[in-house]
CSV table of C-alpha atoms and ligand atoms in Angstrom, one decimal:
chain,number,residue,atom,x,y,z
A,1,UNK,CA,26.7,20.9,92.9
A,2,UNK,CA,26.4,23.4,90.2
A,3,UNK,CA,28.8,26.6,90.3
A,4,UNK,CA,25.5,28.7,91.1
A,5,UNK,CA,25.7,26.8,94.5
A,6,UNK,CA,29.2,26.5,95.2
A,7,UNK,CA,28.9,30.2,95.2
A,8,UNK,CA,25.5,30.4,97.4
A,9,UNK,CA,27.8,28.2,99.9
A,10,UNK,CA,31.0,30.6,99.8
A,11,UNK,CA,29.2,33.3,100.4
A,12,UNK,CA,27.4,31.6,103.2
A,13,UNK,CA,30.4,30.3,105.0
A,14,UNK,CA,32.7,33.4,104.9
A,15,UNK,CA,31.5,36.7,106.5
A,16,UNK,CA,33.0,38.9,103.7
A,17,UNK,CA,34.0,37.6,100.2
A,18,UNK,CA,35.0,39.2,96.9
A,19,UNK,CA,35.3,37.5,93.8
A,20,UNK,CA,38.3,40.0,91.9
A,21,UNK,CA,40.8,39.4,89.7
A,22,UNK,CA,44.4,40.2,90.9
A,23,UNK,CA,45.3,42.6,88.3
A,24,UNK,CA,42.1,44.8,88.0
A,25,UNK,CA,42.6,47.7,90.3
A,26,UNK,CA,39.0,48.6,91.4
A,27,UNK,CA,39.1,44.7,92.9
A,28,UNK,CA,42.1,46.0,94.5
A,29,UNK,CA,40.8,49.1,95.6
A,30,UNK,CA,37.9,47.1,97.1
A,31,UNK,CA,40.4,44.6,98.8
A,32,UNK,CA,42.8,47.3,100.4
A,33,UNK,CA,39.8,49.0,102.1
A,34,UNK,CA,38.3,46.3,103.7
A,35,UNK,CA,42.1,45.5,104.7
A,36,UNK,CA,42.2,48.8,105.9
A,37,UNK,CA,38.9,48.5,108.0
A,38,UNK,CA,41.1,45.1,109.6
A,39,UNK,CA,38.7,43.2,107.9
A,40,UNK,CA,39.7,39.9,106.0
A,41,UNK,CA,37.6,39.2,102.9
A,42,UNK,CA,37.6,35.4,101.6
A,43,UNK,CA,38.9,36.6,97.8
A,44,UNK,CA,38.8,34.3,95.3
A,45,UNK,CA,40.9,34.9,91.8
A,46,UNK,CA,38.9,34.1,88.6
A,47,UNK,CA,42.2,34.9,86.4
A,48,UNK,CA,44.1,32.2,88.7
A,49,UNK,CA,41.5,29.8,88.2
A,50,UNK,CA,42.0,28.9,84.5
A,51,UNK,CA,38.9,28.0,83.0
A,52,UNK,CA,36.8,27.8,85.6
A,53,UNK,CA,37.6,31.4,86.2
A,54,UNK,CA,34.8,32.5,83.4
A,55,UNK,CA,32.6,30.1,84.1
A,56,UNK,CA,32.5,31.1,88.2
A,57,UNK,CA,31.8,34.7,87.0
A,58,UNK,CA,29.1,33.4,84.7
A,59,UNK,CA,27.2,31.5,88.0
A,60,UNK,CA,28.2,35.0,89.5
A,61,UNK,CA,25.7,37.1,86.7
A,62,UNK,CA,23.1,34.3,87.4
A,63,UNK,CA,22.7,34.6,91.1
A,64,UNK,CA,23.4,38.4,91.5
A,65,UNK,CA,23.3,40.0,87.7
A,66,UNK,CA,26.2,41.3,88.0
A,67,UNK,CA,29.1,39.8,85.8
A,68,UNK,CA,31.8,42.2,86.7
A,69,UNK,CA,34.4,42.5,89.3
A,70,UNK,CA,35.1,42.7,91.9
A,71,UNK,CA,31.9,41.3,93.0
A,72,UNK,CA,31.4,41.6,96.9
A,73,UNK,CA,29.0,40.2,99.4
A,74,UNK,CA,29.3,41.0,102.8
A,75,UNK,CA,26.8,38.1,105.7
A,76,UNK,CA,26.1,36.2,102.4
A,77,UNK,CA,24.3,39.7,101.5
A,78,UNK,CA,25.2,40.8,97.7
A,79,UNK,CA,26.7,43.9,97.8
A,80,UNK,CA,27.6,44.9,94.2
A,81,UNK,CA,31.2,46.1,93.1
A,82,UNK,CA,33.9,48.6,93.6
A,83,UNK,CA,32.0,51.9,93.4
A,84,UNK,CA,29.0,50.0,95.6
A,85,UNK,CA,31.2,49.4,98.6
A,86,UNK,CA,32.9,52.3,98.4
A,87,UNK,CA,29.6,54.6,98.7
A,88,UNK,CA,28.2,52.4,101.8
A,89,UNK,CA,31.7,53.5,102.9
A,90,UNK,CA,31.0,57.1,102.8
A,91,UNK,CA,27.8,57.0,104.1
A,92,UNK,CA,29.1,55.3,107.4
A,93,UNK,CA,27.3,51.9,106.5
A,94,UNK,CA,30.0,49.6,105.5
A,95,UNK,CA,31.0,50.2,108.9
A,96,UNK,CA,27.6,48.9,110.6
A,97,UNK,CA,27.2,46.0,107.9
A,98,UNK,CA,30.5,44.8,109.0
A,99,UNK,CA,30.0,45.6,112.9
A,100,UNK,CA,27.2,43.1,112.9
A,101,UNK,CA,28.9,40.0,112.0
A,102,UNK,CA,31.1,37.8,114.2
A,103,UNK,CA,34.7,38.6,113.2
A,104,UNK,CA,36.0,37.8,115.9
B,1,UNK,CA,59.2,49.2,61.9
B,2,UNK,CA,59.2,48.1,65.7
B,3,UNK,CA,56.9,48.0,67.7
B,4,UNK,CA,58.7,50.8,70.0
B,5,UNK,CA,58.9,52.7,66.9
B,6,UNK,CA,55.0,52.4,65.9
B,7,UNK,CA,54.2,53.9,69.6
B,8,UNK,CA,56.6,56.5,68.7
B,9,UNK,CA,54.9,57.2,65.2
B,10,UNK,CA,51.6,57.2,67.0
B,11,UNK,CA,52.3,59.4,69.8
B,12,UNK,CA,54.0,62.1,67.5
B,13,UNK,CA,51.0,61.5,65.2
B,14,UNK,CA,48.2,62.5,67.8
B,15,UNK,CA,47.6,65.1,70.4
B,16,UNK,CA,46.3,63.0,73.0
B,17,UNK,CA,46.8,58.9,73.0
B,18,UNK,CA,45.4,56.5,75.5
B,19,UNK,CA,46.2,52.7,75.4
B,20,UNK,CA,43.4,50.9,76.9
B,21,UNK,CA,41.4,48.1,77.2
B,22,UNK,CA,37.5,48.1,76.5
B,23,UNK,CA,36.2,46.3,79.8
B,24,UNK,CA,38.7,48.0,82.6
B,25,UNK,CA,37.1,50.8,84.6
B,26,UNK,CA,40.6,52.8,85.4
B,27,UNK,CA,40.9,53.2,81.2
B,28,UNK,CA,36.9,54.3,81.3
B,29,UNK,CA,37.8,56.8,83.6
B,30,UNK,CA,40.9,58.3,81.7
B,31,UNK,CA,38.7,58.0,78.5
B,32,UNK,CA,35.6,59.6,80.0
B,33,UNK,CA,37.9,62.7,81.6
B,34,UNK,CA,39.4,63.3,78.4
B,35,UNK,CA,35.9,63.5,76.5
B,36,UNK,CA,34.4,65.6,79.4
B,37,UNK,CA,37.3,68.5,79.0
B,38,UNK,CA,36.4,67.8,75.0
B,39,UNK,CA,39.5,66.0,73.9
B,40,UNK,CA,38.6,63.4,71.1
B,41,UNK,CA,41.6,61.0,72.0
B,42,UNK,CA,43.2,58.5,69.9
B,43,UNK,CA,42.4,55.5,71.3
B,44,UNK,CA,44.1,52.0,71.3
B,45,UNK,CA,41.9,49.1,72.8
B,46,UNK,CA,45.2,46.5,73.2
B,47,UNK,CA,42.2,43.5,74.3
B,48,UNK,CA,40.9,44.0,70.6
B,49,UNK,CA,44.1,43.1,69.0
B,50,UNK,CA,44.6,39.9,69.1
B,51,UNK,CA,48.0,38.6,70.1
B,52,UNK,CA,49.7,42.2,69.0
B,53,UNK,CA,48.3,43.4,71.8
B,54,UNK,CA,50.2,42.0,74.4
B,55,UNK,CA,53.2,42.3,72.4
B,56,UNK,CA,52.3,46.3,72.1
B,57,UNK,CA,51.6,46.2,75.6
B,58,UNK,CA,55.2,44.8,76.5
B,59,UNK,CA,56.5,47.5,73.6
B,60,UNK,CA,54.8,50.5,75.5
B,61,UNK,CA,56.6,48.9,78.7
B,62,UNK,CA,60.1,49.2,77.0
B,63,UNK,CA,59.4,52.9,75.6
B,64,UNK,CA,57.6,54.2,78.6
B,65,UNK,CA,59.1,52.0,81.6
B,66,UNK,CA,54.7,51.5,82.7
B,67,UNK,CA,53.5,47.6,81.1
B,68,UNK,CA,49.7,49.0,83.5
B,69,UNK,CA,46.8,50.4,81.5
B,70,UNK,CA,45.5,53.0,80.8
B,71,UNK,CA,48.6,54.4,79.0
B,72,UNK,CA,48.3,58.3,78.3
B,73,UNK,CA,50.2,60.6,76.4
B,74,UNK,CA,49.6,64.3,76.0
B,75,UNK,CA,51.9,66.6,73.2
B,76,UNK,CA,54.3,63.3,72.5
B,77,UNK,CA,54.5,63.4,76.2
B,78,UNK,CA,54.3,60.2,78.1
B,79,UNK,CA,51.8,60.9,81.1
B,80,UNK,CA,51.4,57.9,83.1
B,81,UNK,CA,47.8,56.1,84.1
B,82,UNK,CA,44.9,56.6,85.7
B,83,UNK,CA,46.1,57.9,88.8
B,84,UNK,CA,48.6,59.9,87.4
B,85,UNK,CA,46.0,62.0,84.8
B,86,UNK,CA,43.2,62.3,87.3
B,87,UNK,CA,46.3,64.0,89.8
B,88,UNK,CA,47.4,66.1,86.9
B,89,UNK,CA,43.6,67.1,86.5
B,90,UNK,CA,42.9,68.2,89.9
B,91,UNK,CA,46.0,70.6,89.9
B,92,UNK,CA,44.9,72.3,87.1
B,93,UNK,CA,47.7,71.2,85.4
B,94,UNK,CA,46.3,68.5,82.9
B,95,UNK,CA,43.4,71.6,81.4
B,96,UNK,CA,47.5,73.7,80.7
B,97,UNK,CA,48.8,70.5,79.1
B,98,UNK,CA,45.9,70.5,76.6
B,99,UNK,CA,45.4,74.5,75.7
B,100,UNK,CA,49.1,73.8,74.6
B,101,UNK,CA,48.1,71.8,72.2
B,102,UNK,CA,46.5,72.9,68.7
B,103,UNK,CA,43.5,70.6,68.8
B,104,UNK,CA,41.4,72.0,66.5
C,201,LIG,N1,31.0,50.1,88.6
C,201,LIG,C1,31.5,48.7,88.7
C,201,LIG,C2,32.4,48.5,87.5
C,201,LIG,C3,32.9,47.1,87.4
C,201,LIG,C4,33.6,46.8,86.1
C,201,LIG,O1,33.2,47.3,85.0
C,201,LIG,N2,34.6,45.9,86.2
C,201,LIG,C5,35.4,45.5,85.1
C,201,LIG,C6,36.8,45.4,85.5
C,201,LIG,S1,37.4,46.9,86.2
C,201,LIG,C7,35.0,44.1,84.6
C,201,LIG,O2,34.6,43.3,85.4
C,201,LIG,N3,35.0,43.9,83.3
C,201,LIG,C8,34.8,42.7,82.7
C,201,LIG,C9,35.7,41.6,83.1
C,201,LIG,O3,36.8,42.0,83.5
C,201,LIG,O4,35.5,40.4,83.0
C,201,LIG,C10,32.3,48.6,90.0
C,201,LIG,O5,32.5,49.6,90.6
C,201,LIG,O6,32.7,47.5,90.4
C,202,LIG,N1,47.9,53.3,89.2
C,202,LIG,C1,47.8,52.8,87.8
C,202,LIG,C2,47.3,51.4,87.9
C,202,LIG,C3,47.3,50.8,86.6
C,202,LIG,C4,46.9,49.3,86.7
C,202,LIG,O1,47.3,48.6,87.6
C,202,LIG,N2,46.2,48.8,85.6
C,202,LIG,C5,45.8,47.5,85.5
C,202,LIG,C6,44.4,47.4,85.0
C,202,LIG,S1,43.3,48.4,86.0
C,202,LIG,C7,46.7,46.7,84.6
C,202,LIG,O2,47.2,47.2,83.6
C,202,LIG,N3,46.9,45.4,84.9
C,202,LIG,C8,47.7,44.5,84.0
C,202,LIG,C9,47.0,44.3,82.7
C,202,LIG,O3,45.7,44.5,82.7
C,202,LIG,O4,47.6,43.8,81.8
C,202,LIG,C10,46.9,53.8,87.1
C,202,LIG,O5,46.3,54.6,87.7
C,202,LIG,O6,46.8,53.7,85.8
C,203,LIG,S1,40.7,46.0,85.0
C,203,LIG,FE1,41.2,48.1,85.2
C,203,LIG,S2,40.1,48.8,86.9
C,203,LIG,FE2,39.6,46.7,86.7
């Protein structure tokens, strides 16, 4: 399959994922907050994956538009990045978007 | 000269200094705080250098103990990051720091 599906099929087998990179820190502000709401994200490194890495956050830009990290989707919903999740947080609605998915 | 010694030379040289790197969000932020209080600061992009910026990178690590952008100094004075200018910022303190400073 092309990377553009491998990442409609991540994002459609793990409740919560975010693509990040593990020395940017909004991707780690994004990951400690989720951790924090005892959530845990399916994160995939694009600097630990050589390559590949740019290419994966190319397929990202295709399907979403958004090139960037972290890159966040939450019931195979796009979310957007750091300062996206973050303001659904403040308004309460992280909260709810996570409360409706099997966790368990 | 060293490296160690150009960030010396540099840092002397200019009232306010940030080491930064063009596409990370915590260096945007120092950068955009500093042009919102009117500071025009002298800015090193360490992503735009080539190999020499690593190596600078691991030179600011030596002089200043932090290897993390972004890398502020204020006066000669080494600062810290991101985290450490916005704190300095909401006490008030950072606005002190740079009416010491003859930046006209
Ligand atoms: N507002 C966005 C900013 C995202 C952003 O600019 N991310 C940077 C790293 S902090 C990025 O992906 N830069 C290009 C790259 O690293 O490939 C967010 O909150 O996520
Ligand atoms: N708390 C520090 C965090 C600094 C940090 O971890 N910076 C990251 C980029 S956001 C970094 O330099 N990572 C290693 C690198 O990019 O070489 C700050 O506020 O500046
Ligand atoms: S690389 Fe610095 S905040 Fe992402």
């Amino acid at each position: 399959p092309s990377l553009e599906e491998s990442v409609k099929k991540t994002v459609k087998e793990h409740p919560v994922v975010v693509y990040s990179k593990t020395w940017c820190s909004y991707s780690m502000e994004v990951k400690a907050l989720l951790e924090r709401l005892g959530v845990e994200p399916h994160v995939i490194e694009l600097d630990q994956l050589g390559s590949e890495g740019r290419e994966l956050q190319d397929a990202l830009e295709t399907v979403t538009g958004q090139f960037t990290v972290p890159n966040v989707f939450i019931g195979g919903k796009h979310i957007g990045g750091c300062t996206d999740t973050l303001d659904l947080y403040h308004k309460g609605e992280l909260t709810n978007l996570l409360g409706e998915l099997n966790l368990s």
